[in-house]
Short mmCIF file of C-alpha atoms in Angstrom, two decimals:
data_model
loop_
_atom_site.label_atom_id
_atom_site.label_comp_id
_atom_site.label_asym_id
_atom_site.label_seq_id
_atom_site.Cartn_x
_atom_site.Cartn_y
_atom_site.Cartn_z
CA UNK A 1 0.00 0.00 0.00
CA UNK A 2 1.28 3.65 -0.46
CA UNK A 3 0.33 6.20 1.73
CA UNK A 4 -0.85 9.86 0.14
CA UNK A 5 -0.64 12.79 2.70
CA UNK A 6 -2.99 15.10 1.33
CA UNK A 7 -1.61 18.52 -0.33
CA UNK A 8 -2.95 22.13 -1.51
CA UNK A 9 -4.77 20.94 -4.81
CA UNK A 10 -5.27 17.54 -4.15
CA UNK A 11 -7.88 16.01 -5.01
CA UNK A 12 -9.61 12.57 -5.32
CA UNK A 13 -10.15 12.33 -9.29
CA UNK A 14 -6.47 13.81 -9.41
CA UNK A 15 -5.36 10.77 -7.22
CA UNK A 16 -7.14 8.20 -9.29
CA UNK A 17 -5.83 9.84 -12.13
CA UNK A 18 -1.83 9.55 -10.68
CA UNK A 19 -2.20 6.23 -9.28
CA UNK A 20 -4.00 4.53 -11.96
CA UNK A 21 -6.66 3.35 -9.43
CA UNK A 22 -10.45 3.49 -9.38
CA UNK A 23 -12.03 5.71 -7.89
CA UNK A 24 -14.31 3.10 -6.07
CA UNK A 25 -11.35 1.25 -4.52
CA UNK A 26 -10.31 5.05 -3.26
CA UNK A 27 -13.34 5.45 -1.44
CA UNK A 28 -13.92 1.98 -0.33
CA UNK A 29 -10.55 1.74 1.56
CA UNK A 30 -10.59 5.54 3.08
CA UNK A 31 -14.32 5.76 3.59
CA UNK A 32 -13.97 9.61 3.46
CA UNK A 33 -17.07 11.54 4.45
CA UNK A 34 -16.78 14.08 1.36
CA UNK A 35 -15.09 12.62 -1.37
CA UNK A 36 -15.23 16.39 -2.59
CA UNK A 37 -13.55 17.70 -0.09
CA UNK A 38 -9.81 16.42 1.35
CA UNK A 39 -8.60 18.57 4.11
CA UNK A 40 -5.08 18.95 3.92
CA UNK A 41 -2.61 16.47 6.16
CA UNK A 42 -5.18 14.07 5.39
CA UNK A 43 -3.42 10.19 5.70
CA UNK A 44 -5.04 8.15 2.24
CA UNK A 45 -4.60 4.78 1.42
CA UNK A 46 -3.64 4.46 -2.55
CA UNK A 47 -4.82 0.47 -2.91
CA UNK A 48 -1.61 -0.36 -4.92
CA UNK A 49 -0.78 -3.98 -2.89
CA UNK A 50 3.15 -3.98 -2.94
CA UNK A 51 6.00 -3.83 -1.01
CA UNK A 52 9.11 -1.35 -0.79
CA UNK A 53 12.08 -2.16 -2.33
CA UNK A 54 15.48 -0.12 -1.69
CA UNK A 55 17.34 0.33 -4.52
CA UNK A 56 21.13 -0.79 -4.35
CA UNK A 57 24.30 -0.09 -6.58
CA UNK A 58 24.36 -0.87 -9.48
CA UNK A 59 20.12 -1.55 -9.83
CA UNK A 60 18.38 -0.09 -12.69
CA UNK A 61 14.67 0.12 -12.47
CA UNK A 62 14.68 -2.38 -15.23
CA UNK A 63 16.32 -4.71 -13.51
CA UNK A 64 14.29 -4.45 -10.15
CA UNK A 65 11.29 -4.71 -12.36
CA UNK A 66 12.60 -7.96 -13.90
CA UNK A 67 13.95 -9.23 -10.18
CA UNK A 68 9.95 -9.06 -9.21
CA UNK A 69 8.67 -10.40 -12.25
CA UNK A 70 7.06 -7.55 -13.46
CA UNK A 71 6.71 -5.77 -16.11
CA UNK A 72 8.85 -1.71 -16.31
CA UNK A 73 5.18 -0.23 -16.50
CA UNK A 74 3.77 -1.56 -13.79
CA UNK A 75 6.71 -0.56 -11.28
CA UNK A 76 6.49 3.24 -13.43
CA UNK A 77 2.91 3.29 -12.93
CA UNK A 78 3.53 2.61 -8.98
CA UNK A 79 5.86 5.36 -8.44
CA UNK A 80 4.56 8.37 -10.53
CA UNK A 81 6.82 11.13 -10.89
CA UNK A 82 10.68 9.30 -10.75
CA UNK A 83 13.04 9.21 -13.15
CA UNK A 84 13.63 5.84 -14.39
CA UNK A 85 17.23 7.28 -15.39
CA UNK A 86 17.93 8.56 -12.36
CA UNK A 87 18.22 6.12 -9.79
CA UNK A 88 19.88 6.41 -6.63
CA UNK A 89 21.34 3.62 -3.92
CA UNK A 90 19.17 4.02 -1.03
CA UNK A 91 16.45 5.55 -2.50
CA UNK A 92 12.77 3.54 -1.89
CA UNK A 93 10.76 2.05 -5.19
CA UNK A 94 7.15 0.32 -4.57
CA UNK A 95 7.09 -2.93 -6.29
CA UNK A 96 3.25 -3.65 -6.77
CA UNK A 97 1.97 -7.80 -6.62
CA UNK A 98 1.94 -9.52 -9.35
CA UNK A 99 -1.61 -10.75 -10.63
CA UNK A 100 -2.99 -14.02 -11.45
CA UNK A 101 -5.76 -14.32 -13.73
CA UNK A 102 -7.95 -17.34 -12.47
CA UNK A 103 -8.00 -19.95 -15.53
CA UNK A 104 -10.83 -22.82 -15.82
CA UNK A 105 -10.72 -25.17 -13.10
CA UNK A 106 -8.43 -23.49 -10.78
CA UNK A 107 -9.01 -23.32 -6.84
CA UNK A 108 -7.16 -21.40 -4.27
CA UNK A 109 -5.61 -24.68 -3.23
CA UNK A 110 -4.11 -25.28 -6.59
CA UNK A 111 -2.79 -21.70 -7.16
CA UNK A 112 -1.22 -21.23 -4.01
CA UNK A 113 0.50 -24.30 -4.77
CA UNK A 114 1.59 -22.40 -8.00
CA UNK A 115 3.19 -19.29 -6.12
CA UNK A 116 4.72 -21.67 -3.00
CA UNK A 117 2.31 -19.22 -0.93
CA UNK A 118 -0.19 -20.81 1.33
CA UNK A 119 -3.91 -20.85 0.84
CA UNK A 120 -4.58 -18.87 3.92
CA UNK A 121 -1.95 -15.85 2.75
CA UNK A 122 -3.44 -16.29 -0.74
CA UNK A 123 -6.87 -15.84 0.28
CA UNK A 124 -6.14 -12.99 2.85
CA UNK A 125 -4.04 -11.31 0.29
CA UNK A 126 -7.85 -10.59 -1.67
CA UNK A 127 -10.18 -10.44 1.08
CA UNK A 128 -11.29 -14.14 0.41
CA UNK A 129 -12.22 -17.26 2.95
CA UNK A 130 -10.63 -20.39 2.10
CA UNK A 131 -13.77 -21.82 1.01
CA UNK A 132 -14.81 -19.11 -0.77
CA UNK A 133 -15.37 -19.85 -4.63
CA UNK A 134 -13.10 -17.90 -7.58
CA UNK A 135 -14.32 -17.52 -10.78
CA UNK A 136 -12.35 -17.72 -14.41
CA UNK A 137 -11.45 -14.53 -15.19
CA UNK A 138 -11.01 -13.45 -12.00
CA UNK A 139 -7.97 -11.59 -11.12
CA UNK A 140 -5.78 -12.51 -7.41
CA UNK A 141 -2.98 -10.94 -6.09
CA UNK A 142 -0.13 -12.95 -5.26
CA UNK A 143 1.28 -12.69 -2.16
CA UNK A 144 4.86 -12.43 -0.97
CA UNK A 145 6.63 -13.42 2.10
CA UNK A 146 5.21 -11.43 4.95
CA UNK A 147 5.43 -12.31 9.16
CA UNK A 148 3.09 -14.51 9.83
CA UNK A 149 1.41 -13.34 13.33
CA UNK A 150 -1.86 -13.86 15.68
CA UNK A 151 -4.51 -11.21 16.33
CA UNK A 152 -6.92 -10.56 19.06
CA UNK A 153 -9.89 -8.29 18.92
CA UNK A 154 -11.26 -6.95 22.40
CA UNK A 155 -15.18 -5.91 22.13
CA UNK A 156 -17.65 -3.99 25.05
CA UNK A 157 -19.91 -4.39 22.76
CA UNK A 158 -23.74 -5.21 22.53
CA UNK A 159 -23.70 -9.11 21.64
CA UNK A 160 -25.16 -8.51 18.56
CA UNK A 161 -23.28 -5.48 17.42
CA UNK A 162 -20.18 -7.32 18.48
CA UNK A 163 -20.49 -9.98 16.51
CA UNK A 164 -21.62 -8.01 13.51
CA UNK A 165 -18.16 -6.42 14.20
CA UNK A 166 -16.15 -10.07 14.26
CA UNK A 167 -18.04 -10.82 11.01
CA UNK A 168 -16.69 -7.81 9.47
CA UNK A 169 -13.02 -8.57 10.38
CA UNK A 170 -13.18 -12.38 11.26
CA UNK A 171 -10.74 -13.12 8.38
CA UNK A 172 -7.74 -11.29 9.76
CA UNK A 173 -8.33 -12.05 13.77
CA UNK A 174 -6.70 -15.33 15.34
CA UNK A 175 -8.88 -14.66 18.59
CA UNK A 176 -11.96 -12.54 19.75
CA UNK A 177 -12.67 -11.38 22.78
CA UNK A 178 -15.97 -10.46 24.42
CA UNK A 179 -14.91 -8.05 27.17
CA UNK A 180 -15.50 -9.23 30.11
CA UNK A 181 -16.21 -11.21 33.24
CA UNK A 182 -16.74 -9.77 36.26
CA UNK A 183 -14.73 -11.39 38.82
CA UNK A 184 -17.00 -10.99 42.24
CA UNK A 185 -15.18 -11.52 45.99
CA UNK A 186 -17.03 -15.36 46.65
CA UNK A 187 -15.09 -16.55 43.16
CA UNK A 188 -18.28 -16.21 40.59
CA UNK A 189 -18.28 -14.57 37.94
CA UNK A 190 -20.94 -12.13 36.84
CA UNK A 191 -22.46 -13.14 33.69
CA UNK A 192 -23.14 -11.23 30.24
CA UNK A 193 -24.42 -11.84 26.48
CA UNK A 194 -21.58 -13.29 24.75
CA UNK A 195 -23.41 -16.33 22.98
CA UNK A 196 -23.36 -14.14 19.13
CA UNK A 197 -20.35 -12.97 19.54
CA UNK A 198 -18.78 -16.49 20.19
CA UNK A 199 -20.84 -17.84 17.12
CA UNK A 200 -19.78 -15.17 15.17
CA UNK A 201 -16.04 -16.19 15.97
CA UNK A 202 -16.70 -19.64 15.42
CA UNK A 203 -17.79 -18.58 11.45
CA UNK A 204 -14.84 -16.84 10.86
CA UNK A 205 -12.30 -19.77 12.16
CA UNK A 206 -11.72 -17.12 15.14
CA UNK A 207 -10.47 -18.62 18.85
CA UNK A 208 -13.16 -17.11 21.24
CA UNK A 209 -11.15 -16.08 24.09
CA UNK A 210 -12.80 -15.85 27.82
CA UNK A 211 -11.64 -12.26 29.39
CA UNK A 212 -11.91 -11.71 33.29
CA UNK A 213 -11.73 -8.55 34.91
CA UNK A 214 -11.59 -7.43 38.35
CA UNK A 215 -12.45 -3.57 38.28
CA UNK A 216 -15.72 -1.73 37.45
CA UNK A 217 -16.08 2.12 36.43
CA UNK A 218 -16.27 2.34 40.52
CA UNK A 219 -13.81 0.23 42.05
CA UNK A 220 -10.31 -0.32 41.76
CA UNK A 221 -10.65 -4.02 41.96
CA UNK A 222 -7.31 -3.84 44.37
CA UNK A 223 -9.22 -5.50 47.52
CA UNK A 224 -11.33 -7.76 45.78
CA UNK A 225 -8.21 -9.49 43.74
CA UNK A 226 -6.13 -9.38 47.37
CA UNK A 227 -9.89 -11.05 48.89
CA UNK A 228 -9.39 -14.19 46.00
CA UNK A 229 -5.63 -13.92 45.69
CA UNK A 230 -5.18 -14.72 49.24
CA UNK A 231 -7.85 -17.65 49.65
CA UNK A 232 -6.91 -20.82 47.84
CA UNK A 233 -10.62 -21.75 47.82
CA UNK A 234 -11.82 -18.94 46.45
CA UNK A 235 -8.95 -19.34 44.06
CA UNK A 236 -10.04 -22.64 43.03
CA UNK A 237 -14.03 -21.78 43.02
CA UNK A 238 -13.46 -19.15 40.29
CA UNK A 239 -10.95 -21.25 38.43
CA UNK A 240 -13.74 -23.81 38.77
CA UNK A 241 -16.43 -21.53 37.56
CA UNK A 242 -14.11 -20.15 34.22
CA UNK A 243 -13.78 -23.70 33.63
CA UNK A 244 -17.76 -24.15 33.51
CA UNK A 245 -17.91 -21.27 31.18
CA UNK A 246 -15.59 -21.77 29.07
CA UNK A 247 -17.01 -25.86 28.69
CA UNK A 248 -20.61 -24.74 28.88
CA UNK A 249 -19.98 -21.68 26.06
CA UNK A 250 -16.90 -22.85 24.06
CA UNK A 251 -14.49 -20.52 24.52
CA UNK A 252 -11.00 -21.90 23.48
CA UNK A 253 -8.36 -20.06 25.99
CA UNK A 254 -8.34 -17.20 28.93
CA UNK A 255 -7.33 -13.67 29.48
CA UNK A 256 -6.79 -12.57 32.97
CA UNK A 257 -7.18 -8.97 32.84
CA UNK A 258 -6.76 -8.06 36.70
CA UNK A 259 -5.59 -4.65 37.12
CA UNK A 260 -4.54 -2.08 40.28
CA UNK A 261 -3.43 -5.87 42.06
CA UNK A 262 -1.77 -4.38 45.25
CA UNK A 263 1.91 -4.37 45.36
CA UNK A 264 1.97 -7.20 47.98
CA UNK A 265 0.17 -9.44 46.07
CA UNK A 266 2.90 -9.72 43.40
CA UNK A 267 3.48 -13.48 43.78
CA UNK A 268 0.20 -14.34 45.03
CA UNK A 269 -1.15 -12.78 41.47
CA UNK A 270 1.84 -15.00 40.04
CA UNK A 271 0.69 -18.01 41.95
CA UNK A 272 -2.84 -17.71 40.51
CA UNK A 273 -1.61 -17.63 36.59
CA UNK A 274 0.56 -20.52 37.55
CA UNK A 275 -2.57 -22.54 38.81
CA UNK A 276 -4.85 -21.08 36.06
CA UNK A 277 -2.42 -22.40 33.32
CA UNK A 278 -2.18 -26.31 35.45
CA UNK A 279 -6.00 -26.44 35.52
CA UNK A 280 -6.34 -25.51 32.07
CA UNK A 281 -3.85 -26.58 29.98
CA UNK A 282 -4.80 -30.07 30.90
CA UNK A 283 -8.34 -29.40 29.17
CA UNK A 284 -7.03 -27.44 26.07
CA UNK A 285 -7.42 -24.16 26.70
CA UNK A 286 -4.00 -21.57 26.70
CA UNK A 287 -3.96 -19.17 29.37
CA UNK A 288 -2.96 -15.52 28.74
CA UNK A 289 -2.57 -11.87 30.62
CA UNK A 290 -3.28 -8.41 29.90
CA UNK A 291 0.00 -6.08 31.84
CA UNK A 292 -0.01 -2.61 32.10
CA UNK A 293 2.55 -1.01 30.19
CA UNK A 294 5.75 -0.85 31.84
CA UNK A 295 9.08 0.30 31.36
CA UNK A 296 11.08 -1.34 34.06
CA UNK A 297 11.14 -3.50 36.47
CA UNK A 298 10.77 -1.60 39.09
CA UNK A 299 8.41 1.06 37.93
CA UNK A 300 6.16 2.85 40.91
CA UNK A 301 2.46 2.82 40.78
CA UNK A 302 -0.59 0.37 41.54
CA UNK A 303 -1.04 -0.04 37.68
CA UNK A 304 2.54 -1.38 37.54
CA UNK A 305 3.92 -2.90 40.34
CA UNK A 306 2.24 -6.56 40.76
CA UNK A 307 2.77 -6.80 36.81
CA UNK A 308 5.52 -9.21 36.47
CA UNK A 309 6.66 -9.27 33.40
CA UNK A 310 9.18 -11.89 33.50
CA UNK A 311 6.44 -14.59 35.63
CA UNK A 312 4.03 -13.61 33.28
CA UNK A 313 6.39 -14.36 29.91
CA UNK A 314 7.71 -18.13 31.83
CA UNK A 315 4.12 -18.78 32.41
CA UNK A 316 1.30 -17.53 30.27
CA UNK A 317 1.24 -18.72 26.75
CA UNK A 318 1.05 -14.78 25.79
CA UNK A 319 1.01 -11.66 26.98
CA UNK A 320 -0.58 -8.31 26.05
CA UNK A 321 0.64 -5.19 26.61
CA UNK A 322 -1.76 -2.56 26.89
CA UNK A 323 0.75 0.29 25.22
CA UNK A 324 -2.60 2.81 25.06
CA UNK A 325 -4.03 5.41 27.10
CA UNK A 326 -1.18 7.68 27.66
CA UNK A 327 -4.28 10.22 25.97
CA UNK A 328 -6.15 9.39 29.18
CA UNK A 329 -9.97 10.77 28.50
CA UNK A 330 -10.05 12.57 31.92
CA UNK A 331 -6.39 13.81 30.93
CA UNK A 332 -4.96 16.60 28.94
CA UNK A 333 -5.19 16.46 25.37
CA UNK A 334 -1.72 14.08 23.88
CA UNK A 335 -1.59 11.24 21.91
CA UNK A 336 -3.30 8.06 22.79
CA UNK A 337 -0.53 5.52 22.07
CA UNK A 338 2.66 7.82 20.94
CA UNK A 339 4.78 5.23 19.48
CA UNK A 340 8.23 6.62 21.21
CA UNK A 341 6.65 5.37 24.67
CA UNK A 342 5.02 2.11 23.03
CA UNK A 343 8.77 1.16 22.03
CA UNK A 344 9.99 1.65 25.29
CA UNK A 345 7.38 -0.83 26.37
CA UNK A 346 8.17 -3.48 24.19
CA UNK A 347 12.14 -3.36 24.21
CA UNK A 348 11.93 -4.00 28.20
CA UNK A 349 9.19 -6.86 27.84
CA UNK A 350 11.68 -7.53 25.81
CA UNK A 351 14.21 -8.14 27.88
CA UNK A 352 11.87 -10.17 30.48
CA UNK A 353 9.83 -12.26 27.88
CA UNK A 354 10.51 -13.61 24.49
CA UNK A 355 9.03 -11.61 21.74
CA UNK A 356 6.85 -14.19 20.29
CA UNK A 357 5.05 -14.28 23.51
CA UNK A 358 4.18 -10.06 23.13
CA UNK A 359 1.32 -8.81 21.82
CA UNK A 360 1.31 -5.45 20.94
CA UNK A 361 -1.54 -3.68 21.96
CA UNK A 362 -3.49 -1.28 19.18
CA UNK A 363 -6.14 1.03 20.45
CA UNK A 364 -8.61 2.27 17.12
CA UNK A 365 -10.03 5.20 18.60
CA UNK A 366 -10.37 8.43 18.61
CA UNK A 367 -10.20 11.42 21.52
CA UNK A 368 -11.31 15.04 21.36
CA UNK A 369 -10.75 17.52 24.20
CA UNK A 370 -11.91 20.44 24.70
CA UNK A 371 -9.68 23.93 25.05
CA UNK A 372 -8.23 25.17 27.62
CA UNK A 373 -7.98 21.80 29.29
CA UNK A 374 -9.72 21.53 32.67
CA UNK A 375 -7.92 18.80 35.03
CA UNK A 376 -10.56 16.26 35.28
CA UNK A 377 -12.34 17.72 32.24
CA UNK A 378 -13.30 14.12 30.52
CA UNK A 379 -12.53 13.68 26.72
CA UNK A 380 -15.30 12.41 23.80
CA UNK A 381 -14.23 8.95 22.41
CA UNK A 382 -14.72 7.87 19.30
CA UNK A 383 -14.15 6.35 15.96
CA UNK A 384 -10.99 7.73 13.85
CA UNK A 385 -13.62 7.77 10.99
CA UNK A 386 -15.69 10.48 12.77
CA UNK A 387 -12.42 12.50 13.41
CA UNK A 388 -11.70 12.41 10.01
CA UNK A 389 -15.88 13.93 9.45
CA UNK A 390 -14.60 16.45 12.00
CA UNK A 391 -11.57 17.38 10.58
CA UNK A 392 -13.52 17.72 6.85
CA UNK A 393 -16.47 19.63 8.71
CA UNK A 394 -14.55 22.02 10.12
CA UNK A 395 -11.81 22.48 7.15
CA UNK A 396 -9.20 21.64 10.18
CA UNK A 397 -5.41 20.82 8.61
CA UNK A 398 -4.30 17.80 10.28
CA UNK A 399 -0.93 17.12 11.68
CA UNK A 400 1.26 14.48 12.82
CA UNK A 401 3.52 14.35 15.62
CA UNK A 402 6.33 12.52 14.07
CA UNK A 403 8.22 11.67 17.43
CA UNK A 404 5.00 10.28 18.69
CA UNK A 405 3.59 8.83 15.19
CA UNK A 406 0.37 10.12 15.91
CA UNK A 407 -1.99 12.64 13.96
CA UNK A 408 -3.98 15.10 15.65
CA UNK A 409 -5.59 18.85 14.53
CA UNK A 410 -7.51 21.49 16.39
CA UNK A 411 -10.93 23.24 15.41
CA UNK A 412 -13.43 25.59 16.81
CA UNK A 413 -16.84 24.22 17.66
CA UNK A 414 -20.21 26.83 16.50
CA UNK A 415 -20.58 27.45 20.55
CA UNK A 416 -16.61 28.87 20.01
CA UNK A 417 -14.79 26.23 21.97
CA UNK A 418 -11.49 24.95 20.62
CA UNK A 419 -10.78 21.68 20.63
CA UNK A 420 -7.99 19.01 20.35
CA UNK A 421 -8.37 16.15 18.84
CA UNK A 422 -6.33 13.17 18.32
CA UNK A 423 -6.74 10.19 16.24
CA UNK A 424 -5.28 6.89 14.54
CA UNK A 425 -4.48 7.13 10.60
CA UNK A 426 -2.98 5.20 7.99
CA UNK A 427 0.86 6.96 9.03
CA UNK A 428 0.17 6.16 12.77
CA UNK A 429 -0.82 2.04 12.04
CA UNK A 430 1.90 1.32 9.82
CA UNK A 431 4.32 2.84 12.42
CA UNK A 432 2.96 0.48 15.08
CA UNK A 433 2.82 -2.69 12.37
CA UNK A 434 6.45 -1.46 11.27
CA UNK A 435 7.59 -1.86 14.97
CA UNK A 436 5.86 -5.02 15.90
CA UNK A 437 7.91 -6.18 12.50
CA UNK A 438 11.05 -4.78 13.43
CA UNK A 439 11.15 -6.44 17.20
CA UNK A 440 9.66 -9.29 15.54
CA UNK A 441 6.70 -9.96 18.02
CA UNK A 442 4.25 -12.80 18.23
CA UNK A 443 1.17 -10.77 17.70
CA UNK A 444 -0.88 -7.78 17.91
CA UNK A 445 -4.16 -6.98 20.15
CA UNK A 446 -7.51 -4.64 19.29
CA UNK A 447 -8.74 -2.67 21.83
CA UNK A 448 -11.77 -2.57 20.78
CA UNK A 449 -13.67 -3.25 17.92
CA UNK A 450 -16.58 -1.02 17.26
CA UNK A 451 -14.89 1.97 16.25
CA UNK A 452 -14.90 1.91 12.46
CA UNK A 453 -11.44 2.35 10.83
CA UNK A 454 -11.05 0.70 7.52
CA UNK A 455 -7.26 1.97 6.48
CA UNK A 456 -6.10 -0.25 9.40
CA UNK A 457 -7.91 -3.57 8.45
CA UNK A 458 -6.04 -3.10 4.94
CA UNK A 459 -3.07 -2.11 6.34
CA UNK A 460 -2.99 -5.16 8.89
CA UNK A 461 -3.87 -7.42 5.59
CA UNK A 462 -0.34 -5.82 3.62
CA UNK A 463 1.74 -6.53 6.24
CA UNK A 464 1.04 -9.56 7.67
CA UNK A 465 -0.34 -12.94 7.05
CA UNK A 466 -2.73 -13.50 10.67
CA UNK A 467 -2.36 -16.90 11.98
CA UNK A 468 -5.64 -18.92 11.94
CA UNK A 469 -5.22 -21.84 14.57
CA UNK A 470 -9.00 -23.66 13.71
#
């Protein structure tokens, strides 16, 4: 994929125009608001499916071209504007996919086989499920080598909307995640709609994935976790009762999202993976944890301390880090996951856990604050679709914080209140993907689905082949 920051001038026909893509493939990927009007700053997907290629002495573009199999138009067409004759070592070309036009007879099976690619790349590649039917005539991308990884989606939502949402995405999620069990102090659990949702999953070869929590929007959850933590038969009645669930509803593996655990009940919290992953593992089901996101060992703070990264790495089978919410709603205005701290996150899990345990955690929304900022003051959430409607409504440029990764603009409401707002974009995702490729990690976690943002989805589907393990 290439990625278009928008300019004075710009406009969608012109784009089509300079890409050599349709105009319906523009809109469908970007699902812009006013296709007659792009704000400038604006982050848009250009559905060329391709890699980067840097060019090394001695390379012509001829010879790159040939190298991929490709024909010299195709590459030129791809990168509008070079010089063919001019060249330079270090300089970046996009090399689009080469195409296969479906002949008579053929399956997906049969031309992966072709390619050496596997049926689940080759069907991900174009949006397809393995069983889905091709036609003669019709035209697939061919996939190459990309890191193959696993994907969870978290959803609060409604049990219908939620698994509307898993339908939607089900082709490029490993696991889904209806959000959540409340853990309550005699070891039940308090139940919820989840029954869609897990049916849903189930139709898209998805892992459903049992989440417990121990906090509300009112407590802490730090003296009801030390209340179990501390009991061992209140430890085994709610291991008992997940196990029930999980049988009774067919979820595949756990999620132990318990958060503000008091400081002195480090081990005990340790103690309680450890005999969540003996009574499970036994039946088939993989255990993991949601940390908060450190960046030491010994980092202060109720959030942090109990969070043991290294216990949690030795025994869980994975482990997600929540690297969002530095752009805390009741905060001032900043950027929600700034990539700068997210890497600090991940190189010291990295030193306590191995990186194909780490999942990297994504958060697809959107905050806008209002101006001055009142300590306290809570943020709107939302979708980065409906910033982008803001942005366009209000003729707002957009920026991007480069040190951070993150876009973000400012506007004045009708009432004459300025706000901040910052978002997720196409620039901001492949900085995350690009660092989850660069340290090489096992996966990469939603939180949450529900907040439409369709440049991410295709994004996720360039980078990576997602693991299905049904």
């Amino acid at each position: 994929m290439i990625i278009h920051v928008v300019e004075p001038g710009d406009n969608l026909y012109g784009l089509h125009e300079r890409y050599g893509v349709s105009m319906t493939e523009l809109l469908r990927v970007n699902d812009l608001p006013d296709p007659e009007r792009l704000v400038v700053g604006l982050a848009l997907l250009i559905p060329i499916k391709g890699t980067w290629h840097t060019v090394k002495a001695g390379e012509s573009l001829w010879s790159i071209a040939a190298n991929f199999g490709l024909a010299l138009n195709q590459v030129l067409q791809a990168n509008p504007g070079g010089n063919p004759e001019a060249l330079m070592p270090g300089q970046r070309i996009f090399i689009p996919l080469a195409r296969h036009n479906v002949a008579p007879g053929e399956t997906l099976a049969s031309i992966a086989n072709q390619y050496g690619v596997s049926v689940y790349a080759l069907a991900q590649e174009n949006a397809l499920t393995i069983t889905e039917p091709i036609f003669s005539g019709q035209t697939l991308f061919i996939p190459r080598g990309k890191p193959i990884i696993d994907v969870n989606a978290y959803s609060y939502q409604q049990d219908a909307a939620g698994a509307q949402s898993i339908r939607e995405v089900g082709e490029l999620l490993t696991f889904a995640s209806p959000f959540a069990y409340q853990v309550q102090a005699d070891g039940s659990l308090e139940p919820f709609p989840d029954e869609q949702m897990i049916a849903a999953s189930y139709e898209e070869n998805v892992l459903p994935m049992m989440s417990i929590l121990n906090f509300t929007s009112e407590e802490t959850g730090s003296s009801l976790t030390h209340t179990i933590l501390t009991s061992n038969q209140l430890m085994d009645t709610l291991l008992t009762n997940i196990l029930n669930v999980m049988n009774e509803k067919g979820y595949r593996g756990l999620n132990i999202d318990f958060e503000n655990v008091l400081p002195e009940d480090r081990e005990r919290f340790n103690n309680f993976i450890q005999l969540a992953v003996n009574r499970l593992h036994p039946e088939g089901y993989f255990v993991s944890t949601a940390v908060a996101p450190k960046t030491s060992a010994d980092q202060p703070g109720l959030l942090y301390e109990a969070h043991d990264y290294a216990a949690h790495g030795r025994i869980a089978d994975f482990v997600i880090l929540m690297t969002y919410e530095w752009g805390y709603r009741l905060g001032p205005p900043q950027a929600i996951s700034p990539l700068n701290q997210m890497r600090r996150v991940v190189e010291y899990a990295l030193t306590e856990m191995p990186a194909e345990k780490i999942f990297l955690g994504f958060q697809i929304y959107a905050r806008d604050w209002k101006l001055p900022h009142v300590q306290g003051q809570a943020a709107q959430t939302f979708s980065p679709q409906r910033a982008v409607e803001l942005a366009t409504k209000y003729n707002a440029e957009i920026q991007f914080d480069r040190v951070a990764a993150s876009p973000f603009f400012r506007y004045t409401d009708e009432d004459g209140v300025d706000h901040e707002v910052w978002f997720e974009d196409a620039r901001s995702a492949q900085a995350k993907f690009d660092l989850a490729k660069e340290l090489n990690l096992g996966g990469i976690s939603y939180w949450a689905l529900g907040y439409p943002f369709p440049q991410n989805w295709e994004l996720l589907r360039d980078n990576f082949t997602v693991r299905k393990r049904i």
